[in-house]
Coordinates of N, CA and C in Angstrom, one line a residue:
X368 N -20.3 -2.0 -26.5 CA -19.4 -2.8 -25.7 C -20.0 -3.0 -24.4
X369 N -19.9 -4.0 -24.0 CA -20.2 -4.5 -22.4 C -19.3 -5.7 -21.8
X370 N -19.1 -5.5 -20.8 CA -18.0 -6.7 -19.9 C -17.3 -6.0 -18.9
X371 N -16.2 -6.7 -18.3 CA -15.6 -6.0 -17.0 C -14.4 -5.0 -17.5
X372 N -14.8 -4.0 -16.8 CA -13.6 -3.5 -16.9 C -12.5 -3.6 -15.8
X373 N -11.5 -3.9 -16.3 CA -10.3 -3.7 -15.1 C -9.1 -3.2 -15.8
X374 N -9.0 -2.1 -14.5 CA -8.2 -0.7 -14.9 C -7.5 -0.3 -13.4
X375 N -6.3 0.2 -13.7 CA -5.7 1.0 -12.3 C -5.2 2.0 -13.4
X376 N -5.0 3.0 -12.1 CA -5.0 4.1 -12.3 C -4.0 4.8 -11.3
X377 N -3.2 5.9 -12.0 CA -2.3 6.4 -11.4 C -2.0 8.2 -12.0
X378 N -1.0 9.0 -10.8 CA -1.0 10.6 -10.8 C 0.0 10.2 -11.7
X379 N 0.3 11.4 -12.8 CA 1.5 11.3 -13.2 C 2.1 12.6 -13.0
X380 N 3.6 12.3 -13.2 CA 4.2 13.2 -12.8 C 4.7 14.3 -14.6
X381 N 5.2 15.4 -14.3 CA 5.2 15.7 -15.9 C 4.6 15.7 -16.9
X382 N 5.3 16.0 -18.2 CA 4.4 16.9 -18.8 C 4.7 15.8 -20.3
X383 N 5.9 14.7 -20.4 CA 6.8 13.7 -21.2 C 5.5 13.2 -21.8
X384 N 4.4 13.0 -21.1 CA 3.4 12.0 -22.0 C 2.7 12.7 -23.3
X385 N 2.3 14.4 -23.3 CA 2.5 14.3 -24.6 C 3.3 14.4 -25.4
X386 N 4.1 14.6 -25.2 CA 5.2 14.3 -26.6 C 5.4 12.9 -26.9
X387 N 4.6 11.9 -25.8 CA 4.8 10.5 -26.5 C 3.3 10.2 -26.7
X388 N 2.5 10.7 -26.7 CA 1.2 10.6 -27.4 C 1.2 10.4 -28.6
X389 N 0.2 9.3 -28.7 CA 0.1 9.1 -30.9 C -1.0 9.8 -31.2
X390 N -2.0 10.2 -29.8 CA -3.4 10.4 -30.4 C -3.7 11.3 -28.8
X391 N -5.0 12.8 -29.2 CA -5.2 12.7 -28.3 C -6.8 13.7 -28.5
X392 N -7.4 14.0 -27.8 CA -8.8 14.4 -28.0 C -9.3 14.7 -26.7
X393 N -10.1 15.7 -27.0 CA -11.2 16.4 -25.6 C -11.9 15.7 -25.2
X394 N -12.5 15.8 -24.1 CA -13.8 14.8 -23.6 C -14.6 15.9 -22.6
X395 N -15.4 16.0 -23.1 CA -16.8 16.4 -22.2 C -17.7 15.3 -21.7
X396 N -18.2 15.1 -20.0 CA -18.9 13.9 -19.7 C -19.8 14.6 -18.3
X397 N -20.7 14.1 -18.5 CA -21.7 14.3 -17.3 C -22.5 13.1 -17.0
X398 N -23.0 13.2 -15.9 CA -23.2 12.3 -14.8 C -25.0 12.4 -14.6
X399 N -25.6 11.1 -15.5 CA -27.0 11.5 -15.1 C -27.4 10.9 -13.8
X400 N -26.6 10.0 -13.8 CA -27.0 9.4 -11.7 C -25.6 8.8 -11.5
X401 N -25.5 9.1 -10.0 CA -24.1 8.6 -9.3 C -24.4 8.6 -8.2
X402 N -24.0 7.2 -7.7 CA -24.3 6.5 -6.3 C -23.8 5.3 -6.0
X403 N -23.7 5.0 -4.8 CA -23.7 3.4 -4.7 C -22.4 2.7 -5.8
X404 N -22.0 3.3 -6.0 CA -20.3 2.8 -7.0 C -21.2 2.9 -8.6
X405 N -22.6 3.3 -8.8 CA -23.1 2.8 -9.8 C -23.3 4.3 -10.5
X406 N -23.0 4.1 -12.1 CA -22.7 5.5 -12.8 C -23.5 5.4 -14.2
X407 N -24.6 6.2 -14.6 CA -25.1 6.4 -15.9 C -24.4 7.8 -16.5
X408 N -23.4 7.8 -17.4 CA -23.0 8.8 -17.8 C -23.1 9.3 -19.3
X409 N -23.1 10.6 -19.8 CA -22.8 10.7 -21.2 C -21.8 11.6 -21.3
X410 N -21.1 11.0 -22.2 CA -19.7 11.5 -23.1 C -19.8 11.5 -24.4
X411 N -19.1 12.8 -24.6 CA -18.6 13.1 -26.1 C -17.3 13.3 -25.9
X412 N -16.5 12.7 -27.5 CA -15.1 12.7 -27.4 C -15.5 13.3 -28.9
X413 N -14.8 14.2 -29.6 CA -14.6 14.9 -30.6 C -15.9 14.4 -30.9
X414 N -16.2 14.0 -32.2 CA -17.7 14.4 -32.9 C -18.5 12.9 -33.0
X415 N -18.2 12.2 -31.4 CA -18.5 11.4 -31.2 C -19.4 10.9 -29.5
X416 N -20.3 10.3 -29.6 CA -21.1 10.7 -28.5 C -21.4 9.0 -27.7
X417 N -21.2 9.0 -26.3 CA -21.1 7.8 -25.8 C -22.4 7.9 -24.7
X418 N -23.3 6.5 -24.4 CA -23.6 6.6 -23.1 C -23.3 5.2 -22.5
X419 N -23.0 5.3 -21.4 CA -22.3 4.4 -20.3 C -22.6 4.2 -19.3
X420 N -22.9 2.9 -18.8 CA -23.2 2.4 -17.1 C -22.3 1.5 -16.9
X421 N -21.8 2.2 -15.5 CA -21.0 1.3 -14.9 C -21.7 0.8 -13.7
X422 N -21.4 -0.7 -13.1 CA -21.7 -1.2 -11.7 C -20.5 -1.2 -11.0
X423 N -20.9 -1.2 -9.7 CA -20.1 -0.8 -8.6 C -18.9 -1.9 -8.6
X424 N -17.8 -1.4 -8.2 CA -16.8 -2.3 -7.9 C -16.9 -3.3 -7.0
X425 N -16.2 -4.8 -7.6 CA -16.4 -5.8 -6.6 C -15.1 -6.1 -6.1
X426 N -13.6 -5.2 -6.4 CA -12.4 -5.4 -5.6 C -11.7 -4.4 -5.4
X427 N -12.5 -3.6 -4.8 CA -11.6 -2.3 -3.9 C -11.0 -1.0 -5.4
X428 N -12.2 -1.4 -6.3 CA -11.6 -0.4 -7.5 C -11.3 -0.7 -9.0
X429 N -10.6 -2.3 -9.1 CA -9.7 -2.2 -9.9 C -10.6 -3.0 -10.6
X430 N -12.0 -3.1 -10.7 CA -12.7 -4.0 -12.2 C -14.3 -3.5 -11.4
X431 N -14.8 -3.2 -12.6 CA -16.4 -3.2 -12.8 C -17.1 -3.3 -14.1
X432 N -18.1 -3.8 -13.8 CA -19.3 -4.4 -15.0 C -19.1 -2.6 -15.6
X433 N -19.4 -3.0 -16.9 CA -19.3 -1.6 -18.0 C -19.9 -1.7 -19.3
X434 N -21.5 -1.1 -19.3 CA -21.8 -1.1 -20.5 C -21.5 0.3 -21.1
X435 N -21.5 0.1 -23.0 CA -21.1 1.3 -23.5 C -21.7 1.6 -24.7
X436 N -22.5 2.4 -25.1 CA -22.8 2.4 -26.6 C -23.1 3.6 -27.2
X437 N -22.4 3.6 -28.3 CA -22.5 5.0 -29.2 C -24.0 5.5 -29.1
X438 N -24.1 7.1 -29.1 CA -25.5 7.6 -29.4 C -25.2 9.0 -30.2
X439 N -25.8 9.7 -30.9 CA -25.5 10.3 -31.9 C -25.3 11.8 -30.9
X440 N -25.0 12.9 -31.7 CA -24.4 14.2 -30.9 C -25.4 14.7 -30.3
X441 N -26.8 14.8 -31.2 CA -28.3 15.4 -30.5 C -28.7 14.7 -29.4
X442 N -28.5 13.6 -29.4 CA -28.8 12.5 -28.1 C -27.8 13.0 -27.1
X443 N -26.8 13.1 -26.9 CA -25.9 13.8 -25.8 C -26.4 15.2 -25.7
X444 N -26.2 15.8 -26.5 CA -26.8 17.1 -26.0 C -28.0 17.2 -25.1
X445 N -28.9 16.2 -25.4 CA -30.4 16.2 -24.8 C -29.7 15.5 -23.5
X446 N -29.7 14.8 -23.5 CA -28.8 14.0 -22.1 C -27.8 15.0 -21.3
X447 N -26.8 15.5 -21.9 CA -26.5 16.5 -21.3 C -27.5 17.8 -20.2
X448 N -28.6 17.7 -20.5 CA -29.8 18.7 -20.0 C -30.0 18.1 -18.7
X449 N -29.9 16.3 -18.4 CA -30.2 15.8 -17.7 C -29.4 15.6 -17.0
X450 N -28.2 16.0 -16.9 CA -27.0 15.4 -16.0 C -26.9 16.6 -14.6
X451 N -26.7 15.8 -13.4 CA -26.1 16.3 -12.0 C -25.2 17.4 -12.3
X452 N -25.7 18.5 -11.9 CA -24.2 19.8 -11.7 C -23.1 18.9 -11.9
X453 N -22.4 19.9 -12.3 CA -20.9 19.5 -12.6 C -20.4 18.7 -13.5
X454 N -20.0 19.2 -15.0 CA -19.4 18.6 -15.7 C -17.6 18.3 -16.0
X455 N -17.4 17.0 -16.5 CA -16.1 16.8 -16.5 C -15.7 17.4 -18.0
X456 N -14.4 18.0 -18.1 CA -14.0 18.3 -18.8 C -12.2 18.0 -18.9
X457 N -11.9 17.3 -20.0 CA -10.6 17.1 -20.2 C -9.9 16.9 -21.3
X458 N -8.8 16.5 -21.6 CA -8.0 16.0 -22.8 C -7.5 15.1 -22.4
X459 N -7.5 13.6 -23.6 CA -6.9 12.5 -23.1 C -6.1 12.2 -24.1
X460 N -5.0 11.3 -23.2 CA -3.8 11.2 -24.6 C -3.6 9.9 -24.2
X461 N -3.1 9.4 -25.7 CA -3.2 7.7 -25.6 C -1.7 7.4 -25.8
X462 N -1.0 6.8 -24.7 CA 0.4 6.3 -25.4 C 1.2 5.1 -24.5
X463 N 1.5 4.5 -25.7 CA 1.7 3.4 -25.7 C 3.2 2.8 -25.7
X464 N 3.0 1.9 -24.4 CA 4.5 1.7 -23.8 C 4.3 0.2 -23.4
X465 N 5.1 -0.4 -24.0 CA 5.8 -2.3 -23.7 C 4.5 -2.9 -23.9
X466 N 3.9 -2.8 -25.1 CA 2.7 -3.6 -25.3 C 1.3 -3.1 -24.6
X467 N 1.2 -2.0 -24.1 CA 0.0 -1.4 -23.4 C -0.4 -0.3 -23.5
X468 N -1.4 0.5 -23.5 CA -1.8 1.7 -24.0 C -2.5 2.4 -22.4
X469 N -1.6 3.2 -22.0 CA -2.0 4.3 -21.4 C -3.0 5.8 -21.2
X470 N -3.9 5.5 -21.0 CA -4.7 6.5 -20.7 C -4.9 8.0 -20.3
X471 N -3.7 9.1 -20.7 CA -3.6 10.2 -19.8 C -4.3 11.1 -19.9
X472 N -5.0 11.5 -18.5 CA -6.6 12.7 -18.7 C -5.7 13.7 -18.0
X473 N -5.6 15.0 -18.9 CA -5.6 16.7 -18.4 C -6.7 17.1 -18.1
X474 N -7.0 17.0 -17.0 CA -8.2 18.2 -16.9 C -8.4 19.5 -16.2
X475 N -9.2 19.7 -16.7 CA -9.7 21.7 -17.1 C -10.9 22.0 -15.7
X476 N -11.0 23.1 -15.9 CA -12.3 23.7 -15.3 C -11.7 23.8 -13.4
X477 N -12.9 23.1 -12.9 CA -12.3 23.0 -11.7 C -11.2 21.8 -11.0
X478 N -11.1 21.6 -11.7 CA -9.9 19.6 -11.8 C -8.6 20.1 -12.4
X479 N -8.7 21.8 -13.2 CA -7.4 22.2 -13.3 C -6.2 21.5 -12.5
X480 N -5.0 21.2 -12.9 CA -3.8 21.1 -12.6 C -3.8 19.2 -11.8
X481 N -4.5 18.5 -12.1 CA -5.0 17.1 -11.8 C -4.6 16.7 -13.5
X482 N -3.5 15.5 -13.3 CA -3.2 14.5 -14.1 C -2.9 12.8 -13.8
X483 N -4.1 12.4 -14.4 CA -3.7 11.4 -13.8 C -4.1 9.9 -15.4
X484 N -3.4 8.7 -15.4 CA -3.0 7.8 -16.2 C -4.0 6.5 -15.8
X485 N -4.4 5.6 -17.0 CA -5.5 4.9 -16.4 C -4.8 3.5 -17.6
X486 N -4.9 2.2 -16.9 CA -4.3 1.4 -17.9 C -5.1 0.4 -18.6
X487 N -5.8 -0.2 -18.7 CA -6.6 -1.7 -18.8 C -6.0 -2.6 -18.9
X488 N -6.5 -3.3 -18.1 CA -5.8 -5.3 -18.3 C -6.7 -5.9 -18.6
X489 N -6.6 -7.0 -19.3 CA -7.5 -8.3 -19.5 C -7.5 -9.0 -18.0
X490 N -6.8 -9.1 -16.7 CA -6.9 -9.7 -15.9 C -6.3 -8.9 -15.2
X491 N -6.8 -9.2 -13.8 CA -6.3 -8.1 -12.7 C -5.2 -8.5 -12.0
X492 N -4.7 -9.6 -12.4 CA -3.2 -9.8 -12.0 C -2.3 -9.8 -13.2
X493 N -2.4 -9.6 -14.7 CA -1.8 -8.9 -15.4 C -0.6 -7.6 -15.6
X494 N 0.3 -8.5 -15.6 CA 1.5 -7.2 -15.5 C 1.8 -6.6 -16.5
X495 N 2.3 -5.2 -16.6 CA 2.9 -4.4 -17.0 C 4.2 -3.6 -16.6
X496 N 4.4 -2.9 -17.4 CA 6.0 -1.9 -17.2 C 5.4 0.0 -17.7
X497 N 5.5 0.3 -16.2 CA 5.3 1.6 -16.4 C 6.1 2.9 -16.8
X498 N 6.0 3.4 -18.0 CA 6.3 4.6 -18.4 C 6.6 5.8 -17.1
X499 N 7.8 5.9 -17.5 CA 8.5 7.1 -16.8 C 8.2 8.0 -16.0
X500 N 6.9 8.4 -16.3 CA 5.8 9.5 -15.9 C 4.8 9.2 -14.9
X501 N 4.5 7.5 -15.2 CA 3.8 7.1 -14.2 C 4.4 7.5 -12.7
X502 N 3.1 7.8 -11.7 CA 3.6 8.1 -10.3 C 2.8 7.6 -9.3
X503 N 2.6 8.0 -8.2 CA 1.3 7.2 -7.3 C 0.5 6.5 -7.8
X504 N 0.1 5.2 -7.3 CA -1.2 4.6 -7.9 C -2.3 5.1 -6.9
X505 N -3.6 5.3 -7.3 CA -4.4 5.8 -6.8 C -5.6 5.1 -7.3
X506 N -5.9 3.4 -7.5 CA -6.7 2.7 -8.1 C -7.5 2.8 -6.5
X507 N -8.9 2.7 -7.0 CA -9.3 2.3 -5.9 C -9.9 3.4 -4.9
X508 N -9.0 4.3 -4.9 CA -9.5 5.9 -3.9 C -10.5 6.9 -4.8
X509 N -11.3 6.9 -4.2 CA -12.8 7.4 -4.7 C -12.9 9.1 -5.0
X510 N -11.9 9.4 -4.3 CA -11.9 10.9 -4.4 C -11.1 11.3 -6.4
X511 N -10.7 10.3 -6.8 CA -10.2 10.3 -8.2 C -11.2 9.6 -9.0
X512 N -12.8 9.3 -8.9 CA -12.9 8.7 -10.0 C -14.2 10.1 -10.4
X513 N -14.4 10.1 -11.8 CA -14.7 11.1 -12.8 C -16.3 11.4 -11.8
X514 N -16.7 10.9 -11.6 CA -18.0 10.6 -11.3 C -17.9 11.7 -10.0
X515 N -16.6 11.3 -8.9 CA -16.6 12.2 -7.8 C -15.8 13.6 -7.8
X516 N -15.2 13.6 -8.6 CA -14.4 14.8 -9.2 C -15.3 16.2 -9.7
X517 N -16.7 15.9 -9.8 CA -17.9 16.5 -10.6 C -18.2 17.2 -9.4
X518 N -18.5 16.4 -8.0 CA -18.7 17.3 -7.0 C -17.8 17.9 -5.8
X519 N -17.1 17.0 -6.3 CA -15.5 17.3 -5.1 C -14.2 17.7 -5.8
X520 N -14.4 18.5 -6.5 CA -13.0 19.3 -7.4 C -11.7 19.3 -7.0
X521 N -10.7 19.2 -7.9 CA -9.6 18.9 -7.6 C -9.5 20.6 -6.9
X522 N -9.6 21.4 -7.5 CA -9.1 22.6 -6.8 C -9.9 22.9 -5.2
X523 N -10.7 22.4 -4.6 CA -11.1 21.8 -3.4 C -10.2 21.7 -2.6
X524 N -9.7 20.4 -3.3 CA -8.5 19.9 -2.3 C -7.6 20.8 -2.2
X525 N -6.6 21.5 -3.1 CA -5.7 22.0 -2.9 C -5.9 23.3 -2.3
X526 N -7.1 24.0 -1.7 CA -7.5 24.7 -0.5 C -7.4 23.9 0.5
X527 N -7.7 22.7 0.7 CA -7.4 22.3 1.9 C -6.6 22.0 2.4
X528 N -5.3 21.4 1.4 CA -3.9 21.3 2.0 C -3.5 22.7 2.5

């Protein structure tokens, strides 16, 4: 898969989204270069292995160029060898509300107690109706995307407050 992606993203509040989950699976992802908005990553989601470049955002967050393409599990693993300290680790749950499919990542490790909901549009002025649980939008602030989360941990912040 390749094209733009545009996506916002938001904290949710509670715990309601899995019980409305249809589907949900782990994700392990690491980061072979991050800079400049621009991200070579590899992910595995269950017994399935992805690698991915994104280009930097050209509106404050909410769309970037996204290539994607399956590679087998030994190819991640070897990739995995190659990636920047700090891997992401989570559970994502898919659920689907007024025609749209919501993105919700639990994550683990040092990102403990960080939940946050990720949507896709075909168009960035595309509306939707947010599920219950949805809470702050946070499209756009850098300190939530996967890439910075690897060196700036959620449990960071909440020493600093």
């Amino acid at each position: 898969m390749s094209g733009m992606e545009i996506e916002r993203k938001f904290l949710v509040e509670g715990d309601d989204y899995k019980q409305l989950s249809h589907q949900n699976f782990r994700i392990k992802q690491g980061y072979i270069c991050s800079g400049h908005g621009r991200t070579v990553r590899v992910r595995r989601r269950n017994q399935k292995a992805f690698l991915t470049i994104k280009g930097p955002s050209l509106d404050g967050g909410l769309s970037r160029y996204e290539f994607e393409k399956e590679i087998t599990l030994d190819e991640a693993d070897h990739l995995f060898a190659l990636c920047e300290p700090g891997i992401i680790d989570k559970t994502r749950y898919l659920v689907e509300h007024e025609g749209h499919t919501f993105e919700v990542d639990e994550f683990y490790g040092d990102n403990e107690g960080l939940v946050m909901a990720e949507i896709e549009l075909s168009s960035p002025d595309e509306t939707f109706k947010k599920p219950h649980f949805i809470g702050t939008e946070v499209t756009g602030d850098r300190r939530y995307y996967n890439s910075h989360l690897r060196n700036n941990p959620y449990k960071l912040w909440k020493q600093e407050a």
